Amino acid sequence: MANDCVFCKIIRKEVPTQPIHEDHDLLAFPDISPIAPVHVLVVPKEHMVNLNEAGVKDVPVLGRMLRLAARIANEMGVAETGYRVVINNGDEGGQLVPHLHLHLIGGKALDQKLG
Ligand code: AMP
Ligand code: ZN
């Protein structure tokens, strides 16, 4: 846990959200500035800045993040139409919040250009 991290504050329920899923090691909640009809963030409860800090011990939780994204995509009705899963890492990767998170984006045709 990092005291001044906004996602840690959401995990500690110090900042409000509307959880989509919560379990022992993951939390999923809507992005506050959605870029598509479906825009959900999946975060590990353990604070790590990004994939650079993820080690072998974190492989199971990384896998669960992907599985949960697919499950939420299905629950939100975009599994068949398609969706994007993105993890931004570092400044040039476009990362604004320094707590590892996965974006699940869908519900519209997304630009094929990634960068
Ligand atoms: P990134 O650029 O990958 O670090 O994305 C950070 C994302 O977090 C952005 O899409 C923000 O809109 C989102 N965000 C920031 N603060 C909050 C918050 N309090 N609740 C939900 N989403 C947030
Ligand atoms: Zn954090």
CSV table of C-alpha atoms and ligand atoms in Angstrom, one decimal:
chain,number,residue,atom,x,y,z
A,1,MET,CA,0.0,0.0,0.0
A,2,ALA,CA,1.2,3.5,-0.8
A,3,ASN,CA,-0.3,6.3,1.2
A,4,ASP,CA,-0.7,8.9,-1.5
A,5,CYS,CA,-1.6,6.5,-4.3
A,6,VAL,CA,-5.1,7.2,-5.7
A,7,PHE,CA,-5.7,3.5,-6.5
A,8,CYS,CA,-4.5,2.4,-3.1
A,9,LYS,CA,-7.0,5.0,-1.7
A,10,ILE,CA,-9.8,3.4,-3.8
A,11,ILE,CA,-8.8,-0.1,-2.5
A,12,ARG,CA,-8.8,1.2,1.1
A,13,LYS,CA,-12.2,2.8,0.3
A,14,GLU,CA,-10.9,6.3,1.1
A,15,VAL,CA,-11.8,7.4,-2.4
A,16,PRO,CA,-15.3,6.3,-3.6
A,17,THR,CA,-15.9,4.1,-6.6
A,18,GLN,CA,-18.6,1.7,-7.8
A,19,PRO,CA,-16.8,-1.7,-7.7
A,20,ILE,CA,-17.5,-4.0,-10.5
A,21,HIS,CA,-15.6,-6.9,-9.0
A,22,GLU,CA,-13.7,-7.3,-5.7
A,23,ASP,CA,-11.8,-10.3,-4.4
A,24,HIS,CA,-8.8,-11.1,-2.3
A,25,ASP,CA,-6.3,-9.6,-4.6
A,26,LEU,CA,-8.1,-7.7,-7.4
A,27,LEU,CA,-10.4,-4.7,-7.7
A,28,ALA,CA,-12.2,-3.7,-10.9
A,29,PHE,CA,-14.0,-0.3,-11.1
A,30,PRO,CA,-15.1,2.1,-13.9
A,31,ASP,CA,-12.6,4.6,-15.3
A,32,ILE,CA,-13.5,8.1,-14.1
A,33,SER,CA,-12.9,9.5,-17.6
A,34,PRO,CA,-14.2,6.7,-19.9
A,35,ILE,CA,-13.0,6.8,-23.5
A,36,ALA,CA,-15.6,4.2,-24.7
A,37,PRO,CA,-18.9,2.9,-23.5
A,38,VAL,CA,-17.1,0.2,-21.6
A,39,HIS,CA,-14.0,1.4,-19.8
A,40,VAL,CA,-13.0,-0.6,-16.7
A,41,LEU,CA,-9.8,-0.6,-14.7
A,42,VAL,CA,-8.6,-3.8,-13.1
A,43,VAL,CA,-6.0,-3.3,-10.4
A,44,PRO,CA,-4.1,-5.6,-8.1
A,45,LYS,CA,-4.6,-4.7,-4.5
A,46,GLU,CA,-0.9,-5.0,-3.8
A,47,HIS,CA,0.7,-1.7,-4.8
A,48,MET,CA,3.3,-2.0,-7.6
A,49,VAL,CA,4.1,0.8,-9.9
A,50,ASN,CA,3.8,-1.1,-13.2
A,51,LEU,CA,5.1,-4.2,-14.9
A,52,ASN,CA,8.7,-3.2,-14.3
A,53,GLU,CA,8.0,-4.1,-10.6
A,54,ALA,CA,6.2,-7.3,-11.3
A,55,GLY,CA,8.2,-10.4,-10.4
A,56,VAL,CA,7.7,-14.2,-10.7
A,57,LYS,CA,5.6,-14.1,-7.5
A,58,ASP,CA,3.2,-11.8,-9.3
A,59,VAL,CA,2.6,-14.1,-12.3
A,60,PRO,CA,-0.6,-15.6,-10.8
A,61,VAL,CA,-2.2,-12.2,-10.1
A,62,LEU,CA,-1.2,-10.9,-13.6
A,63,GLY,CA,-3.0,-13.9,-15.1
A,64,ARG,CA,-6.0,-13.3,-12.9
A,65,MET,CA,-6.1,-9.7,-14.1
A,66,LEU,CA,-6.4,-10.9,-17.7
A,67,ARG,CA,-9.0,-13.6,-16.8
A,68,LEU,CA,-11.1,-11.0,-14.9
A,69,ALA,CA,-10.9,-8.6,-17.8
A,70,ALA,CA,-12.3,-11.3,-20.1
A,71,ARG,CA,-15.0,-12.1,-17.6
A,72,ILE,CA,-16.1,-8.5,-17.2
A,73,ALA,CA,-16.0,-8.1,-21.0
A,74,ASN,CA,-18.5,-11.0,-21.2
A,75,GLU,CA,-20.7,-9.6,-18.4
A,76,MET,CA,-20.8,-6.2,-20.1
A,77,GLY,CA,-21.7,-7.6,-23.4
A,78,VAL,CA,-18.6,-6.8,-25.5
A,79,ALA,CA,-16.9,-10.2,-25.5
A,80,GLU,CA,-18.4,-11.0,-28.9
A,81,THR,CA,-18.1,-7.6,-30.5
A,82,GLY,CA,-14.5,-7.2,-29.3
A,83,TYR,CA,-12.6,-5.2,-26.8
A,84,ARG,CA,-9.0,-4.0,-26.0
A,85,VAL,CA,-6.9,-4.7,-22.9
A,86,VAL,CA,-4.1,-2.2,-22.3
A,87,ILE,CA,-1.4,-1.7,-19.6
A,88,ASN,CA,0.4,1.6,-19.9
A,89,ASN,CA,3.9,1.5,-18.4
A,90,GLY,CA,5.9,4.6,-17.6
A,91,ASP,CA,5.9,8.1,-19.0
A,92,GLU,CA,6.3,7.3,-22.7
A,93,GLY,CA,3.9,4.4,-22.2
A,94,GLY,CA,1.2,7.0,-21.3
A,95,GLN,CA,1.0,5.9,-17.6
A,96,LEU,CA,-0.5,8.6,-15.4
A,97,VAL,CA,-1.4,6.6,-12.3
A,98,PRO,CA,1.7,4.9,-10.8
A,99,HIS,CA,-0.2,1.8,-9.6
A,100,LEU,CA,-0.3,-1.1,-12.0
A,101,HIS,CA,-3.7,-1.3,-13.8
A,102,LEU,CA,-5.2,-2.9,-16.8
A,103,HIS,CA,-7.7,-0.9,-19.0
A,104,LEU,CA,-10.6,-2.9,-20.4
A,105,ILE,CA,-12.0,-0.8,-23.3
A,106,GLY,CA,-14.9,-1.7,-25.6
A,107,GLY,CA,-18.4,-1.0,-26.8
A,108,LYS,CA,-17.3,0.9,-29.9
A,109,ALA,CA,-15.0,0.3,-32.9
A,110,LEU,CA,-11.5,1.3,-31.6
A,111,ASP,CA,-8.8,2.9,-33.7
A,112,GLN,CA,-6.5,0.2,-35.1
A,113,LYS,CA,-3.5,2.6,-34.6
A,114,LEU,CA,-2.1,2.0,-31.2
A,115,GLY,CA,0.7,4.6,-31.0
B,1,AMP,P1,-3.0,5.5,-17.2
B,1,AMP,O1,-2.8,6.6,-18.1
B,1,AMP,O2,-2.9,4.1,-17.8
B,1,AMP,O3,-2.2,5.6,-15.9
B,1,AMP,O4,-4.6,5.6,-16.8
B,1,AMP,C1,-5.0,6.0,-15.5
B,1,AMP,C2,-6.5,6.0,-15.6
B,1,AMP,O5,-7.0,6.2,-14.3
B,1,AMP,C3,-7.1,7.2,-16.5
B,1,AMP,O6,-7.8,6.6,-17.5
B,1,AMP,C4,-8.0,7.9,-15.5
B,1,AMP,O7,-9.2,8.4,-16.1
B,1,AMP,C5,-8.2,6.9,-14.4
B,1,AMP,N1,-8.5,7.4,-13.1
B,1,AMP,C6,-7.8,8.4,-12.4
B,1,AMP,N2,-8.3,8.6,-11.2
B,1,AMP,C7,-9.4,7.8,-11.1
B,1,AMP,C8,-10.4,7.5,-10.1
B,1,AMP,N3,-10.4,8.2,-8.9
B,1,AMP,N4,-11.3,6.6,-10.4
B,1,AMP,C9,-11.4,6.0,-11.6
B,1,AMP,N5,-10.5,6.1,-12.5
B,1,AMP,C10,-9.5,7.0,-12.3
B,2,ZN,ZN,-1.2,2.1,-5.1
